[in-house]
XYZ file of C-alpha atoms in Angstrom:
713
model
C 118.541 47.469 77.312
C 116.968 50.801 76.468
C 117.931 54.023 78.210
C 114.843 53.732 80.421
C 115.661 50.113 81.318
C 119.241 51.042 82.215
C 118.035 53.841 84.483
C 115.420 51.585 86.088
C 118.072 48.889 86.729
C 120.319 51.521 88.327
C 117.477 52.723 90.579
C 116.817 49.135 91.693
C 120.489 48.669 92.550
C 120.427 51.907 94.645
C 117.330 50.771 96.498
C 118.878 47.345 97.223
C 122.111 48.860 98.488
C 120.182 51.259 100.689
C 118.195 48.358 102.072
C 121.249 46.191 102.648
C 120.261 43.573 100.043
C 123.701 43.251 98.505
C 123.300 39.820 96.935
C 120.379 40.935 94.818
C 122.257 44.179 93.972
C 125.120 42.052 92.660
C 122.669 40.048 90.537
C 121.302 43.278 88.978
C 124.864 44.493 88.357
C 125.699 41.199 86.620
C 122.584 41.542 84.427
C 123.672 45.022 83.380
C 127.239 43.911 82.623
C 126.038 41.007 80.520
C 123.327 42.824 78.662
C 125.488 45.818 77.735
C 128.676 43.661 77.346
C 130.580 45.822 79.789
C 132.997 43.049 80.656
C 135.757 45.442 81.746
C 133.779 45.710 84.989
C 133.397 42.009 85.495
C 136.594 41.545 87.537
C 135.602 44.278 89.969
C 132.067 42.851 90.366
C 133.485 39.352 91.046
C 136.030 40.654 93.526
C 133.335 42.545 95.495
C 130.962 39.654 95.617
C 133.714 37.228 96.646
C 134.836 39.566 99.466
C 131.224 39.864 100.614
C 130.774 36.093 100.615
C 133.881 35.596 102.752
C 132.641 38.245 105.228
C 129.329 36.469 105.490
C 131.012 33.090 106.066
C 132.998 34.524 109.001
C 129.730 36.014 110.380
C 127.774 32.769 109.958
C 130.514 30.757 111.696
C 130.213 33.066 114.730
C 133.826 34.215 114.297
C 134.567 37.657 115.707
C 136.001 39.959 113.065
C 137.006 43.404 114.365
C 137.289 44.584 110.754
C 133.793 43.445 109.742
C 132.209 46.926 109.872
C 135.066 48.515 107.931
C 134.993 45.677 105.305
C 131.255 45.990 104.923
C 131.458 49.798 104.535
C 134.182 49.477 101.902
C 132.122 46.859 99.956
C 129.053 49.197 100.016
C 131.125 52.234 98.859
C 132.727 50.330 96.008
C 129.450 48.682 94.958
C 127.801 52.122 94.786
C 130.686 53.411 92.759
C 130.666 50.375 90.459
C 126.948 50.882 89.739
C 127.614 54.550 89.004
C 130.320 53.741 86.509
C 128.294 50.971 84.923
C 125.354 53.285 84.343
C 127.607 55.966 82.903
C 129.284 53.522 80.447
C 125.930 52.006 79.522
C 124.396 55.378 78.755
C 127.309 57.183 77.109
C 126.720 55.320 73.910
C 122.929 55.297 74.081
C 121.506 58.443 75.630
C 120.736 61.500 73.544
C 120.330 63.922 76.478
C 122.421 67.065 76.607
C 124.587 65.627 79.376
C 125.748 62.594 77.394
C 125.884 64.477 74.088
C 128.281 66.976 75.641
C 130.128 64.218 77.433
C 130.784 62.440 74.096
C 131.951 65.738 72.574
C 134.297 66.304 75.522
C 135.855 62.850 75.079
C 136.433 63.656 71.356
C 138.023 67.015 72.276
C 139.703 66.615 75.670
C 140.231 69.646 77.926
C 143.540 70.382 79.569
C 142.129 71.812 82.705
C 145.331 73.427 83.969
C 145.908 75.420 80.788
C 142.235 76.433 80.634
C 142.332 77.744 84.212
C 145.572 79.617 83.554
C 143.953 81.416 80.611
C 140.975 82.344 82.761
C 143.226 83.716 85.505
C 144.964 85.892 82.865
C 141.604 87.370 81.942
C 141.906 90.374 79.625
C 139.081 92.936 79.686
C 139.630 93.488 75.958
C 139.019 89.818 75.105
C 135.471 89.343 76.423
C 134.344 86.803 73.899
C 137.345 84.627 74.325
C 137.041 84.744 78.149
C 133.325 83.833 77.985
C 133.993 80.962 75.653
C 136.681 79.687 78.026
C 134.470 79.972 81.110
C 131.664 78.145 79.317
C 134.128 75.430 78.254
C 135.196 75.027 81.860
C 131.524 74.775 82.956
C 130.699 72.166 80.313
C 133.810 70.134 81.165
C 133.148 70.177 84.881
C 129.453 69.333 84.361
C 130.063 66.360 82.070
C 133.305 64.855 83.367
C 132.109 61.804 85.369
C 135.089 61.513 87.701
C 137.886 63.878 88.573
C 141.431 62.731 88.889
C 143.522 63.698 91.958
C 145.537 66.094 89.768
C 142.396 67.727 88.364
C 140.987 68.129 91.890
C 144.137 69.715 93.188
C 144.336 72.105 90.165
C 140.684 73.182 90.650
C 141.111 73.613 94.372
C 144.086 75.911 93.876
C 142.210 77.909 91.263
C 139.144 78.372 93.513
C 141.410 79.789 96.261
C 143.215 82.063 93.816
C 142.338 85.735 93.804
C 143.208 85.833 90.076
C 140.283 83.559 89.128
C 137.385 85.880 88.227
C 134.363 85.984 90.568
C 131.940 84.902 87.786
C 134.135 81.836 86.953
C 134.063 80.719 90.595
C 130.219 81.108 90.629
C 129.973 79.040 87.460
C 132.362 76.420 88.875
C 130.044 75.897 91.876
C 126.945 75.479 89.676
C 128.814 73.108 87.258
C 129.857 70.985 90.258
C 126.169 70.908 91.473
C 124.903 69.772 88.077
C 127.709 67.236 87.756
C 126.914 65.755 91.157
C 123.258 65.530 90.299
C 124.253 63.460 87.262
C 126.913 61.258 88.812
C 128.325 60.957 92.349
C 132.016 61.823 92.819
C 133.158 62.645 96.326
C 136.022 64.707 94.924
C 133.505 67.144 93.468
C 131.782 67.381 96.816
C 135.097 68.206 98.483
C 135.588 70.991 95.867
C 132.262 72.462 96.966
C 133.506 72.399 100.566
C 136.590 74.311 99.334
C 134.343 76.939 97.748
C 132.195 77.140 100.891
C 135.280 78.064 102.863
C 136.143 81.027 100.676
C 135.906 84.584 102.018
C 133.607 85.829 99.227
C 130.099 85.735 100.720
C 128.301 85.073 97.423
C 130.488 82.151 96.347
C 130.463 80.769 99.887
C 126.646 80.714 100.049
C 126.242 79.335 96.531
C 128.615 76.526 97.442
C 126.782 75.778 100.702
C 123.425 75.588 98.815
C 124.963 73.279 96.222
C 126.448 71.114 99.014
C 123.109 70.761 100.748
C 121.433 69.721 97.451
C 124.189 67.156 96.800
C 123.871 65.753 100.288
C 120.107 65.530 99.820
C 120.494 63.682 96.552
C 122.908 61.130 98.054
C 121.540 61.006 101.585
C 121.632 57.196 101.542
C 125.372 56.947 101.027
C 127.027 60.006 102.568
C 127.452 58.224 105.931
C 129.965 55.904 104.254
C 132.390 58.843 103.752
C 133.745 60.136 107.101
C 135.585 62.837 105.163
C 132.231 64.506 104.392
C 131.395 64.737 108.121
C 134.844 66.099 108.832
C 134.539 68.798 106.222
C 131.089 69.787 107.528
C 132.475 70.118 111.041
C 135.158 72.454 109.708
C 132.455 74.624 108.025
C 130.436 74.584 111.248
C 133.337 76.283 113.091
C 132.250 79.527 111.406
C 130.053 81.478 113.888
C 127.309 82.139 111.290
C 127.255 78.628 109.725
C 124.060 77.512 111.468
C 122.339 80.777 110.754
C 123.154 80.554 107.036
C 122.067 76.919 106.980
C 118.738 77.985 108.509
C 118.356 80.748 105.922
C 118.911 78.250 103.114
C 116.434 75.804 104.646
C 113.735 78.420 105.067
C 114.241 79.676 101.511
C 113.747 76.172 100.088
C 110.567 75.799 102.148
C 109.287 79.059 100.637
C 109.903 77.729 97.089
C 106.852 75.518 97.669
C 104.830 78.723 97.573
C 106.241 79.873 94.218
C 103.837 78.013 91.952
C 100.842 78.849 94.155
C 101.822 82.528 93.885
C 102.246 82.253 90.142
C 98.755 80.824 89.891
C 97.430 83.629 92.108
C 98.956 86.288 89.900
C 98.203 84.782 86.443
C 94.791 83.200 87.117
C 93.319 85.430 89.814
C 94.825 88.895 90.301
C 95.529 89.923 86.734
C 92.194 88.706 85.228
C 90.232 90.238 88.144
C 92.198 93.498 87.810
C 91.450 93.679 84.082
C 87.816 92.930 84.789
C 87.696 95.618 87.473
C 89.255 98.246 85.147
C 86.919 97.381 82.321
C 83.856 97.649 84.599
C 85.084 100.924 86.182
C 85.835 102.550 82.841
C 82.967 104.722 81.555
C 81.344 103.469 78.370
C 82.822 105.167 75.372
C 80.703 107.851 73.699
C 81.287 111.173 72.010
C 81.483 113.092 75.312
C 84.589 111.060 76.219
C 86.428 112.889 73.485
C 85.892 116.145 75.368
C 87.466 115.011 78.625
C 90.862 116.405 79.433
C 93.645 113.938 80.270
C 94.187 115.788 83.521
C 90.595 115.568 84.791
C 90.215 113.977 88.202
C 89.247 110.308 88.328
C 86.257 109.354 90.454
C 87.631 108.492 93.910
C 84.708 106.122 94.437
C 86.304 103.741 91.994
C 89.252 103.318 94.374
C 86.936 102.963 97.391
C 85.326 100.054 95.605
C 88.732 98.464 94.850
C 89.933 98.969 98.450
C 87.001 96.976 99.799
C 86.982 94.258 97.124
C 88.219 90.626 97.355
C 90.808 91.686 94.739
C 92.367 94.133 97.197
C 92.800 91.359 99.716
C 94.576 89.151 97.134
C 96.846 92.016 96.264
C 97.584 92.639 99.933
C 98.330 88.924 100.383
C 100.609 89.042 97.299
C 102.485 91.997 98.772
C 102.847 90.276 102.141
C 104.274 87.204 100.419
C 106.848 89.337 98.656
C 107.953 90.908 101.937
C 108.193 87.458 103.499
C 110.617 86.343 100.813
C 108.403 84.237 98.580
C 109.461 84.283 94.899
C 106.671 86.382 93.490
C 108.587 87.301 90.305
C 108.634 83.831 88.776
C 105.357 84.169 86.880
C 106.467 87.538 85.458
C 109.523 86.018 83.772
C 108.147 82.633 82.680
C 107.756 83.902 79.110
C 111.091 85.807 79.025
C 113.379 82.828 79.049
C 113.272 82.161 75.286
C 116.098 84.459 74.282
C 119.082 82.677 72.640
C 121.171 83.560 75.765
C 119.203 80.945 77.691
C 120.002 78.087 75.277
C 123.417 77.872 76.918
C 123.229 75.949 80.178
C 125.913 77.927 82.022
C 124.152 81.260 81.350
C 121.366 80.257 83.752
C 123.858 80.452 86.609
C 125.883 83.464 85.500
C 125.995 86.466 87.884
C 124.607 89.589 86.222
C 127.760 91.132 84.692
C 127.647 94.555 83.087
C 130.857 93.606 81.238
C 129.286 90.644 79.446
C 129.791 90.983 75.753
C 126.099 90.730 74.971
C 125.360 93.677 77.286
C 128.274 95.723 76.042
C 127.238 95.170 72.438
C 123.767 96.658 72.943
C 124.518 100.357 72.477
C 120.820 101.160 72.638
C 120.764 100.341 76.343
C 122.336 103.058 78.444
C 124.916 102.140 81.100
C 122.649 103.797 83.635
C 119.944 101.288 82.810
C 122.296 98.347 83.281
C 123.382 99.838 86.616
C 119.697 100.041 87.699
C 119.251 96.345 86.860
C 122.452 95.409 88.654
C 121.292 97.108 91.862
C 117.759 95.679 91.756
C 117.628 94.013 95.149
C 114.665 91.641 94.552
C 115.548 90.253 91.088
C 117.710 87.172 90.610
C 120.494 87.186 88.037
C 118.521 85.205 85.512
C 115.641 87.658 85.630
C 118.017 90.614 85.251
C 119.307 89.172 81.998
C 115.674 88.532 80.909
C 114.793 92.125 81.681
C 117.832 93.459 79.770
C 117.052 91.486 76.606
C 113.419 92.511 76.826
C 114.361 96.152 77.094
C 116.710 95.822 74.135
C 113.844 94.820 71.931
C 111.549 97.664 72.898
C 111.123 100.868 70.881
C 113.191 103.710 72.271
C 110.263 105.713 73.700
C 108.771 102.644 75.495
C 112.179 101.623 76.776
C 112.810 105.133 78.192
C 109.486 105.084 80.039
C 110.157 101.541 81.379
C 113.627 102.440 82.657
C 112.304 105.612 84.351
C 109.640 103.560 86.054
C 112.160 100.907 87.109
C 114.565 103.540 88.401
C 111.744 105.082 90.475
C 110.573 101.784 91.920
C 114.006 100.478 92.764
C 114.978 103.829 94.329
C 111.874 103.682 96.513
C 112.770 100.061 97.510
C 116.279 101.104 98.369
C 114.999 103.958 100.506
C 112.427 101.698 102.233
C 114.820 98.870 102.933
C 118.025 100.849 102.866
C 119.354 100.065 106.285
C 118.022 96.498 106.198
C 119.790 95.840 102.908
C 123.092 96.908 104.478
C 122.896 94.428 107.309
C 124.893 91.275 106.966
C 121.928 88.979 107.686
C 119.902 90.688 104.981
C 122.818 90.352 102.564
C 122.857 86.612 103.327
C 119.159 86.349 102.706
C 119.406 88.350 99.472
C 122.276 86.162 98.106
C 120.497 82.983 99.192
C 117.164 84.058 97.684
C 118.703 85.127 94.394
C 120.693 81.889 93.853
C 117.706 79.748 94.887
C 115.550 81.656 92.391
C 118.231 81.173 89.647
C 118.152 77.411 90.347
C 114.346 77.406 90.354
C 114.267 79.181 86.996
C 116.686 76.623 85.489
C 114.923 73.495 86.782
C 111.475 74.808 85.940
C 111.973 76.820 82.709
C 115.065 75.570 80.811
C 113.979 74.153 77.444
C 115.600 70.709 78.215
C 114.541 70.728 81.919
C 112.986 67.225 81.711
C 116.510 65.829 81.254
C 117.411 67.027 84.743
C 116.286 65.740 88.109
C 114.295 68.692 89.508
C 115.830 69.365 92.884
C 112.675 71.263 93.932
C 110.253 68.396 93.144
C 111.012 66.529 96.317
C 110.812 69.691 98.488
C 114.272 69.306 100.169
C 114.147 69.247 103.938
C 117.792 69.773 104.917
C 117.003 69.700 108.587
C 115.909 66.101 108.245
C 119.075 64.875 106.542
C 120.890 62.550 109.022
C 124.248 64.096 108.170
C 123.006 67.683 108.764
C 120.655 67.116 111.702
C 123.187 68.030 114.373
C 123.485 71.557 112.916
C 119.758 72.056 113.411
C 119.736 70.929 117.049
C 119.342 74.462 118.540
C 115.694 74.780 119.631
C 115.481 78.342 118.281
C 116.424 77.066 114.816
C 113.876 74.227 115.021
C 111.250 76.714 116.157
C 111.910 79.022 113.243
C 111.390 76.143 110.791
C 108.239 74.912 112.568
C 106.753 78.415 112.601
C 107.275 78.767 108.822
C 105.737 75.366 108.166
C 102.733 76.275 110.315
C 102.309 79.667 108.694
C 102.303 78.091 105.301
C 99.955 75.316 106.356
C 102.420 72.424 105.888
C 101.008 70.827 108.966
C 102.696 67.403 108.781
C 106.087 69.043 108.570
C 105.209 71.473 111.385
C 103.911 68.689 113.669
C 107.124 66.678 113.254
C 109.201 69.589 114.583
C 106.739 70.851 117.194
C 106.770 67.293 118.623
C 110.487 67.784 119.460
C 110.112 71.203 121.119
C 108.315 70.461 124.468
C 111.604 68.921 125.686
C 113.243 72.315 125.113
C 110.288 74.554 126.050
C 108.395 72.555 128.767
C 106.681 75.666 130.092
C 105.668 77.188 126.749
C 101.928 76.801 126.407
C 101.921 77.949 122.761
C 104.142 75.023 121.731
C 101.505 72.583 123.042
C 98.766 74.597 121.364
C 100.447 74.613 117.977
C 101.259 70.917 118.232
C 97.687 70.187 119.220
C 96.386 72.309 116.297
C 98.534 70.394 113.816
C 97.371 67.062 115.185
C 93.718 68.104 115.248
C 93.848 69.344 111.642
C 95.558 66.140 110.532
C 92.865 63.990 112.199
C 94.585 62.959 115.392
C 91.868 64.342 117.703
C 92.900 62.309 120.779
C 96.537 63.461 120.408
C 95.436 67.041 119.949
C 93.219 66.885 123.089
C 96.188 65.660 125.113
C 98.307 68.640 123.983
C 95.519 71.150 124.494
C 94.950 69.901 128.063
C 98.653 70.333 128.849
C 98.494 73.853 127.568
C 95.294 74.525 129.537
C 97.054 73.711 132.767
C 99.432 76.670 132.040
C 96.774 78.955 130.567
C 93.221 78.175 131.690
C 91.889 81.479 130.462
C 92.530 81.145 126.712
C 89.170 81.357 124.884
C 90.683 79.856 121.739
C 92.033 76.910 123.758
C 88.866 76.219 125.756
C 86.836 76.154 122.525
C 89.345 73.777 120.866
C 89.250 71.423 123.854
C 85.473 71.346 123.689
C 85.547 70.631 119.957
C 87.897 67.697 120.551
C 85.700 66.140 123.197
C 82.680 66.601 120.909
C 84.529 64.916 118.028
C 85.496 62.052 120.347
C 81.771 61.489 121.185
C 82.074 62.815 124.761
C 79.423 65.551 124.703
C 79.236 65.769 128.509
C 82.926 66.759 128.666
C 82.516 69.043 125.661
C 79.563 70.784 127.384
C 81.790 71.552 130.377
C 84.284 73.430 128.251
C 81.728 75.114 126.021
C 80.012 76.484 129.214
C 83.359 77.944 130.231
C 83.678 79.391 126.756
C 80.255 80.989 127.081
C 81.275 82.693 130.345
C 84.354 84.071 128.643
C 82.315 85.320 125.682
C 78.880 86.256 127.083
C 77.755 87.977 123.864
C 78.817 85.132 121.623
C 76.146 83.311 119.660
C 78.823 80.806 118.703
C 79.070 79.625 122.319
C 75.332 79.122 122.511
C 75.253 77.097 119.300
C 78.170 74.916 120.529
C 76.340 74.237 123.777
C 73.184 73.408 121.789
C 75.234 70.941 119.713
C 76.305 69.110 122.897
C 72.690 68.749 124.052
C 71.700 67.551 120.592
C 74.469 64.920 120.734
C 73.068 63.870 124.132
C 69.636 63.674 122.445
C 68.153 66.304 124.743
C 66.566 68.139 121.848
C 64.369 70.453 123.892
C 67.358 71.802 125.858
C 69.363 72.164 122.676
C 66.542 74.222 121.022
C 66.543 76.644 123.930
C 70.144 77.576 123.196
C 69.610 77.684 119.410
C 66.565 79.959 119.804
C 68.516 82.196 122.190
C 71.304 82.506 119.564
C 68.739 83.372 116.968
C 67.221 86.021 119.275
C 70.657 87.603 120.018
C 71.643 87.760 116.347
C 68.898 88.112 113.786
C 69.304 86.465 110.381
C 71.762 84.025 111.900
C 71.540 81.268 109.290
C 73.839 79.077 111.294
C 71.374 79.161 114.189
C 68.488 78.401 111.788
C 70.231 75.344 110.437
C 70.746 74.060 114.005
C 67.088 74.795 114.945
C 65.814 73.062 111.759
C 67.885 69.841 112.167
C 67.337 69.654 115.895
C 63.591 70.047 115.289
C 63.727 67.244 112.801
C 65.595 64.925 115.185
C 63.152 65.896 117.921
C 60.213 64.934 115.681
C 58.975 68.565 115.360
C 58.602 68.220 111.590
C 56.396 71.226 110.942
C 58.845 73.484 112.831
C 61.710 71.942 110.860
C 59.816 72.556 107.577
C 59.153 76.202 108.451
C 62.765 76.805 109.396
C 64.105 75.208 106.186
C 61.714 77.430 104.275
C 63.572 80.453 105.686
C 67.005 78.924 105.092
C 66.351 78.159 101.443
C 65.796 81.933 100.844
C 69.344 82.731 102.044
C 71.983 81.273 99.703
C 71.183 77.607 100.507
C 73.658 74.712 100.402
C 73.185 71.189 99.070
C 72.622 69.907 102.629
C 69.810 72.431 103.167
C 67.820 71.102 100.146
C 68.514 67.559 101.326
C 67.330 68.202 104.960
C 64.301 70.122 103.640
C 63.425 66.958 101.686
C 63.801 64.845 104.831
C 61.365 67.082 106.737
C 58.798 66.791 103.860
C 59.152 63.063 103.701
C 58.718 62.745 107.481
C 55.475 64.737 107.048
C 54.347 62.218 104.362
C 54.792 64.759 101.489
C 56.703 62.494 99.112
C 56.316 64.741 96.101
C 57.745 67.732 97.959
C 60.602 65.612 99.230
C 61.411 64.446 95.682
C 61.534 68.088 94.496
C 63.914 69.159 97.240
C 66.155 66.109 96.616
C 66.162 66.950 92.921
C 67.169 70.509 93.865
C 70.033 69.120 95.970
C 71.298 67.090 93.037
C 71.096 70.135 90.779
C 73.094 72.071 93.381
C 75.845 69.449 92.914
C 75.798 70.045 89.169
C 73.756 66.922 88.581
C 76.372 64.584 90.145
C 74.145 61.973 91.720
C 76.993 60.144 93.484
C 77.833 63.228 95.526
C 74.253 63.610 96.540
C 74.054 59.832 97.398
C 76.964 60.088 99.830
C 75.113 62.784 101.785
C 71.852 60.979 101.604
C 73.205 57.600 102.789
C 74.591 59.244 105.950
C 71.054 60.338 106.887
C 69.189 57.036 106.230
C 69.143 56.056 109.995
C 67.563 59.434 110.847
C 64.970 59.032 108.110
C 63.963 55.603 109.389
C 63.754 57.018 112.924
C 61.475 59.717 111.520
C 59.044 57.043 110.316
C 60.048 56.688 106.659
C 59.434 53.182 105.466
C 62.866 51.622 104.664
C 61.344 49.822 101.641
C 60.503 53.198 100.093
C 64.084 54.507 100.181
C 65.324 52.503 97.131
C 62.237 53.602 95.265
C 62.903 57.232 95.917
C 66.503 56.889 94.879
C 65.765 55.059 91.700
C 63.154 57.636 90.692
C 65.814 60.355 91.271
C 68.231 58.383 89.080
C 65.629 58.210 86.286
C 64.884 61.925 86.430
C 68.380 63.329 86.998
């Protein structure tokens, strides 16, 4: 078996166990044992299968066995663990990934964990390099040791609770346990994360809780078999702020979905447009430019243009995302993770330490600069190290200017958010955000990232994990999650939670509105209408709601009911041309074209150059067999930034008038508008064939027109 085949076999076993297909799982296990000659596991596999067969025999005989559930649970647990150990042994001699390479090295040079932890607790400030080497050795051992012994677990637990173990080592221990659990399940490691999550230090506690959530997400299909996990969670939940922190973590992971979109916005939209704007605004160079003084005023009109440009709106959106907590810094540091420092796995999770030997050794960087970086509230630890190494490579003058600018910016931020940054909730949000960003950097930017299962790829939803659901039962917590999903346009996620909320907020009209909106946007028009009507009972005067109800009835082919609500909408918005057009659409659906045209013409009269009204008049005229009127109207439309459909409909009007040549030219223009993609044009054309036939076009001519277009496109 190759490495890929071993991993595929393991995944099949996991799926079978999760689906309760134990017999087939045992067969896959046997294949793995035989193929890789791992016969030391044969006895355990036979024992588990035999116990399972006996249990099934009792069940098939109809015999009551009060221990059946416990026996089945034990068989499942031990089969999961057997599969884990089999995979590890099969890969330890085959895989060339970092994990197994380091695991082999560890087995060749075993670590005495107690002695290593003792050295770290006797940390000497004068021996930085030795301390860092020891902390990295601890990280690598914890990451690559597949299973902890009871003695190792007890030793590590005592060390975590010891005030003598340095803060940075505890942080690295948490991250090493996370990576280790991602590679191989060991409930003892999970219990150590619970130990860390019970510590008094806020930063270590939150890091541990995040790591715990990620581990529970990875092994969601088997955690129910370990009652000890539930027990430890209940102990954590006794803390008054547990649910609030869990919510903060959940919201932060939802926001990570925005990170790559924001990176695209910055790199592919804002920066290129900003450069383009500056280049266009800059006067063309000539000899008179040499006479301008550097202090001369800039033309304020340049900034007026910028303030009213689409670029300004993108910059404003970018700033809003930053305030909301979206990781807007990721794109800035993508190219700053190639320093040798980041070749070491543990350094991606290291708190920013001014005492780190690499920082101390850089005499060119002033201590004040390091202090500025350390206090930077919106940079994660990984990015602070990136910034430090970048500064260390700059010429002195450029570095001084950069640090002055940083100092000014961070000082302004601290003044702006001074009181907020001091509050406990904001401290929790800052710690959570920075650690999640550190994790994001590692899983997205580490040179060997493809060897790791990206925890962000599956967009973790901790509130949906069965083992964590009870801690998200408060309606206010659910509402916070739903609101964020809605704001970020993750409508399926939002709908799932809003669907739970009417039971808690039966008199809240906005819950029904938002649930209806999600359903409507996802294509469930009938469900959306039901929610909107419930909301309308509580608030019959909402213009937005009345218009939405009308649009649902129209989509459901009930124009008479839609007309009733659009008339109400017209009374609420007497100066609205939109209401007139919506009413016209209802009459057009009812095939009362003359009445529809009255409303369309009224909308056109109220708002000149209303292209939307022109389109409605033109199409309604065509359906009402007023082809000259349709032709004239399309003539106006085609002079105002026409769309593909406009050229298509203009062609229909010409064909209905018997002007085949003109029709062909308009159809050809429609295809050109779609960049010559005939299939796109054809989809639009096919939809209108019944209307063309109704307009008198001979059905036998339609294939001829289309083939001629194919020849000439």
